Short mmCIF file of C-alpha atoms in Angstrom, two decimals:
data_model
loop_
_atom_site.label_atom_id
_atom_site.label_comp_id
_atom_site.label_asym_id
_atom_site.label_seq_id
_atom_site.Cartn_x
_atom_site.Cartn_y
_atom_site.Cartn_z
CA MET A 1 0.00 0.00 0.00
CA LYS A 2 2.84 2.37 0.92
CA ARG A 3 4.57 1.65 -2.39
CA LEU A 4 1.32 2.34 -4.31
CA THR A 5 0.91 5.66 -2.51
CA THR A 6 4.51 6.59 -3.36
CA LEU A 7 3.95 5.74 -7.04
CA LEU A 8 0.73 7.78 -7.17
CA THR A 9 2.46 10.75 -5.54
CA ALA A 10 5.31 10.56 -8.03
CA PHE A 11 2.83 10.35 -10.92
CA LEU A 12 0.92 13.39 -9.71
CA LEU A 13 4.11 15.40 -9.26
CA CYS A 14 5.22 14.49 -12.77
CA THR A 15 1.82 15.46 -14.22
CA ILE A 16 1.84 18.81 -12.39
CA THR A 17 5.39 19.49 -13.57
CA PHE A 18 4.49 18.90 -17.22
CA ALA A 19 1.29 20.95 -16.87
CA GLN A 20 3.22 23.85 -15.41
CA GLN A 21 5.69 23.88 -18.30
CA ALA A 22 3.08 25.63 -20.41
CA LEU A 23 3.03 28.40 -17.83
CA TRP A 24 6.60 28.58 -16.62
CA GLY A 25 8.73 26.86 -19.26
CA ASN A 26 9.89 30.01 -21.05
CA ILE A 27 10.59 33.62 -20.25
CA PRO A 28 7.42 35.35 -21.45
CA VAL A 29 7.47 37.94 -24.22
CA VAL A 30 5.01 40.75 -23.48
CA SER A 31 3.03 41.67 -26.59
CA PRO A 32 1.22 43.89 -27.08
CA GLU A 33 2.37 46.14 -24.26
CA ILE A 34 0.12 49.18 -23.82
CA HIS A 35 2.06 52.00 -22.20
CA ASP A 36 0.66 54.72 -19.93
CA ASN A 37 0.68 57.21 -22.80
CA ASN A 38 -1.23 54.77 -25.08
CA THR A 39 1.70 53.99 -27.33
CA VAL A 40 1.90 50.24 -27.91
CA THR A 41 4.88 47.91 -28.28
CA PHE A 42 4.62 44.67 -30.25
CA ARG A 43 7.18 41.91 -29.75
CA LEU A 44 7.89 38.55 -31.35
CA GLN A 45 10.61 36.05 -30.43
CA ALA A 46 11.92 34.81 -33.78
CA PRO A 47 15.74 34.50 -33.68
CA LYS A 48 15.94 32.79 -37.07
CA ALA A 49 13.69 35.22 -38.91
CA VAL A 50 15.11 37.54 -41.57
CA LYS A 51 12.25 40.05 -41.65
CA VAL A 52 9.35 40.64 -39.24
CA GLN A 53 6.50 43.07 -39.83
CA VAL A 54 3.23 43.93 -38.11
CA THR A 55 0.01 44.83 -39.91
CA GLY A 56 -3.25 46.03 -38.42
CA ASP A 57 -5.98 48.63 -38.37
CA PHE A 58 -3.99 50.79 -35.92
CA LEU A 59 -1.63 51.69 -38.79
CA PRO A 60 -2.33 54.23 -41.57
CA LYS A 61 -3.85 52.64 -44.65
CA GLN A 62 -1.56 52.05 -47.62
CA LYS A 63 -2.13 54.14 -50.76
CA GLN A 64 -2.26 51.00 -52.89
CA LYS A 65 -5.76 49.60 -53.24
CA ILE A 66 -7.19 46.21 -54.19
CA LYS A 67 -9.86 46.32 -56.90
CA THR A 68 -12.80 43.93 -56.57
CA ALA A 69 -16.15 43.46 -58.25
CA HIS A 70 -17.69 45.60 -55.52
CA GLY A 71 -15.21 48.44 -55.59
CA GLU A 72 -11.85 49.25 -54.05
CA PHE A 73 -10.62 48.31 -50.58
CA GLU A 74 -7.76 50.03 -48.83
CA ILE A 75 -4.98 47.76 -47.57
CA PRO A 76 -4.03 47.92 -43.86
CA GLY A 77 -0.65 49.49 -43.18
CA ILE A 78 2.54 47.56 -42.45
CA ALA A 79 5.38 48.46 -40.04
CA GLU A 80 8.84 46.93 -39.66
CA LEU A 81 10.02 45.35 -36.39
CA THR A 82 13.64 45.64 -35.28
CA GLU A 83 15.55 42.62 -33.99
CA GLY A 84 17.15 42.81 -30.54
CA LYS A 85 20.19 40.90 -29.21
CA THR A 86 18.08 38.03 -27.82
CA GLY A 87 16.19 37.38 -31.04
CA VAL A 88 13.13 39.34 -29.90
CA TRP A 89 11.81 41.64 -32.61
CA GLU A 90 10.11 44.86 -31.50
CA TYR A 91 8.04 47.78 -32.79
CA THR A 92 6.55 50.68 -30.83
CA THR A 93 3.95 52.97 -32.34
CA PRO A 94 5.45 56.44 -32.82
CA GLU A 95 2.26 58.14 -31.60
CA PRO A 96 -0.31 57.23 -28.92
CA LEU A 97 -3.28 55.28 -30.25
CA GLN A 98 -6.78 56.66 -29.93
CA PRO A 99 -9.34 54.70 -27.85
CA GLU A 100 -10.57 51.78 -29.94
CA LEU A 101 -10.59 48.01 -30.32
CA TYR A 102 -7.72 47.15 -32.70
CA SER A 103 -6.75 44.02 -34.60
CA TYR A 104 -3.32 42.99 -35.90
CA SER A 105 -1.12 40.16 -37.15
CA PHE A 106 2.59 39.58 -37.73
CA ILE A 107 4.22 38.87 -41.09
CA VAL A 108 7.37 36.76 -40.70
CA ASP A 109 9.46 36.34 -43.84
CA GLY A 110 6.33 36.84 -45.91
CA LEU A 111 4.16 34.45 -43.87
CA ARG A 112 1.24 35.92 -41.94
CA MET A 113 0.93 34.63 -38.37
CA ASN A 114 -0.76 35.52 -35.09
CA ASP A 115 1.00 36.85 -32.03
CA PRO A 116 1.85 33.83 -29.82
CA ALA A 117 2.07 36.13 -26.78
CA ASN A 118 -1.53 37.30 -27.19
CA ILE A 119 -4.27 34.70 -26.67
CA TYR A 120 -7.06 37.08 -27.67
CA LEU A 121 -8.21 36.32 -31.21
CA ILE A 122 -11.26 37.17 -33.29
CA ARG A 123 -12.42 35.38 -36.45
CA ASP A 124 -13.64 37.48 -39.36
CA VAL A 125 -14.90 35.05 -42.03
CA SER A 126 -11.76 32.88 -42.52
CA THR A 127 -9.17 35.21 -40.96
CA LEU A 128 -8.01 35.08 -37.35
CA THR A 129 -6.44 38.25 -35.94
CA ASN A 130 -5.20 39.26 -32.51
CA VAL A 131 -7.01 42.09 -30.74
CA PHE A 132 -6.40 44.63 -27.99
CA ILE A 133 -8.32 47.61 -26.60
CA ILE A 134 -7.13 51.13 -25.89
CA GLY A 135 -9.62 52.30 -23.28
CA GLY A 136 -11.32 55.65 -22.94
CA ASP A 137 -14.18 57.52 -24.60
CA ARG A 138 -16.39 55.30 -26.78
CA ALA A 139 -14.00 52.35 -26.47
CA ASP A 140 -15.01 51.94 -22.83
CA LEU A 141 -18.33 50.66 -24.19
CA TYR A 142 -16.42 47.74 -25.75
CA LYS A 143 -14.95 46.66 -22.41
CA VAL A 144 -16.39 44.40 -19.72
CA ASN A 145 -17.04 46.76 -16.83
CA PRO A 146 -18.24 46.06 -13.26
CA ILE A 147 -21.95 46.42 -14.04
CA PRO A 148 -24.91 44.01 -14.39
CA HIS A 149 -24.42 41.70 -17.38
CA GLY A 150 -26.85 40.20 -19.83
CA THR A 151 -26.90 36.61 -21.07
CA VAL A 152 -25.68 35.40 -24.46
CA SER A 153 -27.02 32.11 -25.78
CA ARG A 154 -26.93 30.14 -29.02
CA THR A 155 -30.42 28.97 -29.87
CA TRP A 156 -31.71 26.65 -32.57
CA TYR A 157 -35.01 27.29 -34.31
CA ASN A 158 -36.97 25.68 -37.11
CA SER A 159 -37.42 27.56 -40.38
CA PRO A 160 -40.31 25.97 -42.31
CA THR A 161 -39.66 28.36 -45.20
CA LEU A 162 -36.05 27.20 -45.62
CA GLY A 163 -36.76 23.62 -44.52
CA MET A 164 -34.03 23.33 -41.90
CA GLU A 165 -33.06 23.84 -38.27
CA ARG A 166 -30.99 27.01 -37.94
CA ARG A 167 -29.01 28.73 -35.20
CA MET A 168 -29.11 32.27 -33.89
CA THR A 169 -27.29 34.15 -31.13
CA VAL A 170 -29.53 35.89 -28.60
CA TYR A 171 -28.63 38.54 -26.03
CA THR A 172 -31.05 39.06 -23.15
CA PRO A 173 -30.45 42.01 -20.81
CA ALA A 174 -29.44 41.79 -17.16
CA GLY A 175 -32.39 40.74 -15.04
CA TYR A 176 -34.34 39.14 -17.89
CA GLU A 177 -34.49 35.75 -16.22
CA THR A 178 -36.19 37.06 -13.06
CA SER A 179 -38.00 40.26 -14.03
CA GLY A 180 -41.12 38.77 -15.62
CA LYS A 181 -41.23 41.82 -17.92
CA ARG A 182 -41.67 41.93 -21.67
CA TYR A 183 -38.89 43.46 -23.75
CA PRO A 184 -38.50 45.06 -27.18
CA VAL A 185 -36.31 43.25 -29.70
CA LEU A 186 -33.51 44.44 -31.97
CA TYR A 187 -32.81 42.08 -34.87
CA LEU A 188 -29.14 42.69 -35.73
CA LEU A 189 -27.86 41.30 -39.05
CA HIS A 190 -24.29 40.57 -40.19
CA GLY A 191 -22.52 41.17 -43.49
CA MET A 192 -21.29 39.00 -46.37
CA GLY A 193 -19.23 36.06 -45.13
CA GLY A 194 -20.37 36.59 -41.55
CA ASP A 195 -22.68 34.46 -39.48
CA GLU A 196 -24.46 34.48 -36.11
CA GLU A 197 -21.10 34.85 -34.34
CA ALA A 198 -20.00 38.06 -36.09
CA TRP A 199 -21.84 40.75 -34.14
CA ILE A 200 -21.26 39.17 -30.74
CA SER A 201 -17.48 38.83 -31.27
CA LEU A 202 -16.38 41.50 -33.75
CA GLY A 203 -19.19 43.89 -32.92
CA ARG A 204 -18.90 43.62 -29.10
CA THR A 205 -22.70 43.63 -28.93
CA ALA A 206 -23.04 42.22 -25.41
CA GLN A 207 -20.52 44.68 -23.96
CA ILE A 208 -22.09 47.64 -25.77
CA LEU A 209 -25.61 46.74 -24.65
CA ASP A 210 -24.55 46.01 -21.07
CA ASN A 211 -22.79 49.36 -20.79
CA LEU A 212 -25.44 51.50 -22.51
CA ILE A 213 -28.24 49.93 -20.47
CA ALA A 214 -26.29 50.31 -17.20
CA GLN A 215 -25.67 53.98 -18.02
CA GLY A 216 -29.37 54.55 -18.65
CA LYS A 217 -28.66 55.50 -22.27
CA ALA A 218 -30.54 52.56 -23.80
CA LYS A 219 -33.71 50.69 -22.98
CA PRO A 220 -33.22 47.10 -21.82
CA MET A 221 -33.82 45.00 -24.92
CA ILE A 222 -33.36 41.57 -26.44
CA VAL A 223 -30.92 41.44 -29.37
CA VAL A 224 -31.36 38.62 -31.90
CA MET A 225 -28.41 37.93 -34.21
CA PRO A 226 -29.47 35.33 -36.81
CA ASN A 227 -27.41 33.65 -39.50
CA GLY A 228 -28.11 35.60 -42.70
CA ASN A 229 -26.89 32.91 -45.11
CA ALA A 230 -30.05 31.08 -46.13
CA SER A 231 -28.12 27.97 -47.23
CA GLN A 232 -26.47 27.53 -43.81
CA GLU A 233 -27.74 25.95 -40.63
CA ALA A 234 -25.21 27.87 -38.55
CA ALA A 235 -21.65 29.21 -38.41
CA PRO A 236 -18.87 27.07 -39.95
CA GLY A 237 -17.98 24.16 -37.69
CA GLU A 238 -21.34 24.35 -35.90
CA THR A 239 -23.42 22.46 -38.44
CA SER A 240 -24.14 18.88 -39.46
CA ARG A 241 -21.87 19.41 -42.48
CA GLY A 242 -18.80 19.33 -40.24
CA LEU A 243 -15.72 21.51 -40.09
CA LEU A 244 -16.11 23.32 -43.39
CA PRO A 245 -13.82 26.29 -44.08
CA PRO A 246 -15.56 29.69 -43.83
CA THR A 247 -16.14 31.48 -47.13
CA THR A 248 -17.93 34.49 -48.57
CA GLN A 249 -18.94 32.48 -51.64
CA LEU A 250 -22.23 31.12 -50.31
CA PRO A 251 -25.48 30.58 -52.20
CA LYS A 252 -28.78 32.16 -51.14
CA THR A 253 -27.40 35.33 -49.58
CA MET A 254 -28.89 38.27 -51.50
CA GLU A 255 -31.46 36.69 -53.81
CA GLY A 256 -34.62 36.88 -51.68
CA SER A 257 -34.61 33.59 -49.75
CA TYR A 258 -33.54 35.09 -46.42
CA GLU A 259 -36.03 37.95 -46.63
CA GLN A 260 -38.86 35.54 -47.41
CA ALA A 261 -37.90 33.34 -44.45
CA PHE A 262 -37.42 36.13 -41.91
CA PRO A 263 -40.94 35.91 -40.42
CA ASP A 264 -39.95 32.40 -39.20
CA ILE A 265 -37.35 34.06 -36.95
CA VAL A 266 -39.76 36.67 -35.60
CA LYS A 267 -42.43 34.05 -34.86
CA PHE A 268 -39.92 31.87 -33.00
CA VAL A 269 -38.61 34.76 -30.92
CA ASP A 270 -42.11 36.00 -30.03
CA LYS A 271 -43.11 32.48 -29.01
CA ASN A 272 -40.03 31.64 -26.94
CA TYR A 273 -39.05 34.98 -25.36
CA ARG A 274 -40.99 37.58 -23.40
CA THR A 275 -41.21 40.10 -26.21
CA ILE A 276 -43.37 43.11 -27.01
CA LYS A 277 -45.23 41.49 -29.91
CA SER A 278 -45.90 44.57 -31.98
CA LYS A 279 -44.26 46.89 -34.49
CA SER A 280 -43.49 49.40 -31.73
CA GLY A 281 -41.39 46.77 -29.95
CA ARG A 282 -39.26 45.70 -32.93
CA ALA A 283 -36.18 47.13 -34.63
CA ILE A 284 -34.04 45.74 -37.44
CA ALA A 285 -30.53 46.82 -38.44
CA GLY A 286 -27.52 45.37 -40.19
CA LEU A 287 -24.17 46.03 -41.79
CA SER A 288 -23.38 45.72 -45.50
CA MET A 289 -25.33 42.63 -46.63
CA GLY A 290 -27.20 42.83 -43.33
CA GLY A 291 -28.12 46.43 -44.16
CA PHE A 292 -29.38 45.19 -47.54
CA HIS A 293 -31.47 42.58 -45.74
CA SER A 294 -32.73 45.14 -43.22
CA MET A 295 -33.87 47.48 -45.98
CA HIS A 296 -35.69 44.83 -47.98
CA ILE A 297 -37.18 42.97 -45.00
CA SER A 298 -38.52 46.18 -43.48
CA LYS A 299 -40.17 47.31 -46.72
CA GLN A 300 -41.49 43.80 -47.45
CA TYR A 301 -43.18 43.63 -44.01
CA PRO A 302 -44.04 47.29 -43.27
CA ASP A 303 -46.06 46.42 -40.16
CA MET A 304 -43.26 44.42 -38.53
CA PHE A 305 -40.52 46.96 -37.63
CA ASN A 306 -40.81 50.51 -36.32
CA TYR A 307 -37.04 51.14 -36.28
CA VAL A 308 -34.69 50.47 -39.20
CA GLY A 309 -30.90 50.87 -39.32
CA LEU A 310 -28.77 50.61 -42.46
CA PHE A 311 -25.06 50.41 -41.60
CA SER A 312 -22.81 50.72 -44.70
CA ALA A 313 -25.63 49.00 -46.52
CA ALA A 314 -25.71 47.43 -49.93
CA ILE A 315 -28.90 48.81 -51.44
CA MET A 316 -30.19 47.37 -54.70
CA PRO A 317 -30.05 43.73 -55.83
CA ASN A 318 -27.88 42.63 -58.73
CA LYS A 319 -29.57 43.05 -62.09
CA ASP A 320 -29.56 39.29 -62.76
CA VAL A 321 -31.47 38.52 -59.53
CA SER A 322 -35.17 37.78 -59.86
CA SER A 323 -37.33 37.58 -56.74
CA PRO A 324 -40.74 38.91 -55.69
CA ILE A 325 -38.92 40.50 -52.74
CA TYR A 326 -37.25 42.98 -55.10
CA GLU A 327 -40.25 43.76 -57.28
CA ASP A 328 -41.75 47.25 -57.12
CA ILE A 329 -39.18 48.53 -54.62
CA GLU A 330 -40.37 52.13 -54.87
CA GLY A 331 -43.99 51.10 -54.39
CA LYS A 332 -43.12 49.11 -51.26
CA LEU A 333 -41.07 52.02 -49.88
CA LYS A 334 -44.08 54.28 -50.40
CA VAL A 335 -46.22 51.94 -48.29
CA GLN A 336 -43.52 51.61 -45.62
CA PHE A 337 -42.97 55.35 -45.18
CA ALA A 338 -46.71 56.06 -45.29
CA LYS A 339 -46.87 54.04 -42.09
CA ASN A 340 -44.38 56.46 -40.46
CA PRO A 341 -41.54 54.34 -39.04
CA ALA A 342 -40.31 55.90 -35.79
CA LEU A 343 -36.70 55.84 -37.02
CA TYR A 344 -35.10 55.15 -40.38
CA TRP A 345 -31.35 55.53 -39.82
CA ILE A 346 -28.63 55.44 -42.49
CA ALA A 347 -24.91 55.48 -41.65
CA ILE A 348 -21.78 55.08 -43.76
CA GLY A 349 -18.09 56.02 -43.88
CA LYS A 350 -16.78 58.62 -46.32
CA THR A 351 -14.44 56.19 -48.09
CA ASP A 352 -16.78 53.18 -48.07
CA PHE A 353 -17.05 51.47 -51.46
CA LEU A 354 -20.85 51.56 -51.00
CA TYR A 355 -20.88 55.31 -50.40
CA LYS A 356 -22.26 56.23 -53.84
CA ALA A 357 -25.00 53.59 -53.60
CA ASN A 358 -26.07 55.19 -50.33
CA VAL A 359 -25.95 58.69 -51.84
CA ASP A 360 -28.22 57.50 -54.67
CA TYR A 361 -30.59 55.86 -52.21
CA ARG A 362 -30.80 58.98 -50.05
CA LYS A 363 -31.55 60.97 -53.19
CA LEU A 364 -34.49 58.66 -53.86
CA LEU A 365 -35.74 59.12 -50.31
CA ASP A 366 -35.29 62.89 -50.52
CA GLU A 367 -37.17 63.11 -53.81
CA ASN A 368 -40.12 61.39 -52.15
CA ARG A 369 -39.75 63.39 -48.93
CA TYR A 370 -39.34 60.24 -46.86
CA LYS A 371 -38.05 61.07 -43.39
CA TYR A 372 -34.74 59.50 -42.36
CA THR A 373 -31.70 60.29 -40.20
CA TYR A 374 -28.21 60.29 -41.70
CA TYR A 375 -24.93 59.70 -39.86
CA GLU A 376 -21.54 59.87 -41.58
CA THR A 377 -18.10 58.86 -40.32
CA ASP A 378 -14.56 58.78 -41.65
CA GLU A 379 -12.94 55.67 -43.11
CA GLY A 380 -14.63 52.83 -44.91
CA HIS A 381 -16.15 49.38 -44.76
CA ILE A 382 -14.73 48.34 -41.38
CA TRP A 383 -15.84 46.99 -38.01
CA LYS A 384 -14.61 50.14 -36.29
CA ASN A 385 -17.45 52.03 -38.00
CA TRP A 386 -20.07 49.36 -37.37
CA ARG A 387 -19.36 49.33 -33.65
CA ILE A 388 -19.71 53.13 -33.68
CA TYR A 389 -23.03 52.86 -35.52
CA LEU A 390 -24.36 50.34 -33.01
CA THR A 391 -23.48 52.64 -30.09
CA GLU A 392 -25.28 55.53 -31.84
CA PHE A 393 -28.32 53.57 -33.02
CA VAL A 394 -29.23 51.63 -29.89
CA PRO A 395 -29.90 54.68 -27.64
CA MET A 396 -32.52 55.92 -30.16
CA LEU A 397 -34.63 52.77 -29.99
CA PHE A 398 -37.96 52.20 -28.28
CA LYS A 399 -38.38 55.73 -26.96
#
């Protein structure tokens, strides 16, 4: 018995030793290091590397642009790291960074890689990037603060229109489980290549709602973030199709199927959550493709949503798309605006590739004297803007 105890003790000590190697085996490299003056130092231990660079949205955009079928996208800037005596490469921003949530990656001898010293990663379609936050001002809304917190859940629902079980992400505000109250609902839609994970991770929806509600700047509300790809059950890796790679090249995205099926989502939410089951208790908003969906869903069902938000929205369908959803757009807008939505909110960045499409759409609204609110920011088609738009839009809801 004594020998068995000794063997077990030795085994446990060995196991603990190996487990602790992950924590204590190497001298840690601190990266990113945010200094008191909000400059940031990035470090990478790569003694055999020839060239190390960092790229991210904290750097000025490059003048070179990539042309696509949808327009031109600016390329994130690149900065060179300098190698130290111990094989640790280093770069410090020359100026303090403004408050914001930033993303970045390293480029080592031409190969893009994540920062091994930073465990905080966010997926955007098929790209993983490290993130960090410079606090202060609006960026404090993106942080987890010592306030009451809501609940985030992944919920499956049946869509008879699409003929499949599908997944959505749902935020319920602090106190929902015990209050017995009914709440208004914001349906928040993602962009091309995104899924039901996009707004909750990249958009910081739970943190923004928690903070705005705690500050008394927003009404407590439920936020429903569905998957806007009508061919998908759920986000990549969360479906019966297995661990498929994420892609933007998905069928049934902007050809009418999702808009036709959207009442399935509203019916499920009204049945399974304590909602205000009326137009006055519903809002819909989305970014890019999600803005496209928000526009066409809200005009297709003019008695369903009293608040509409178009964030950097695509506007009109492609000319080769044929769907009853996109027939008589101007006639449907006339019906929608005759019913006086409480808020029709349009926001876009000055360098967004969809800027002209939004200018043309606003011209159409102006010509018909349809009331809307316009909000313009700098920069382009980026999550920085969409987080800003969410923080501006939410306080205007359900007043």
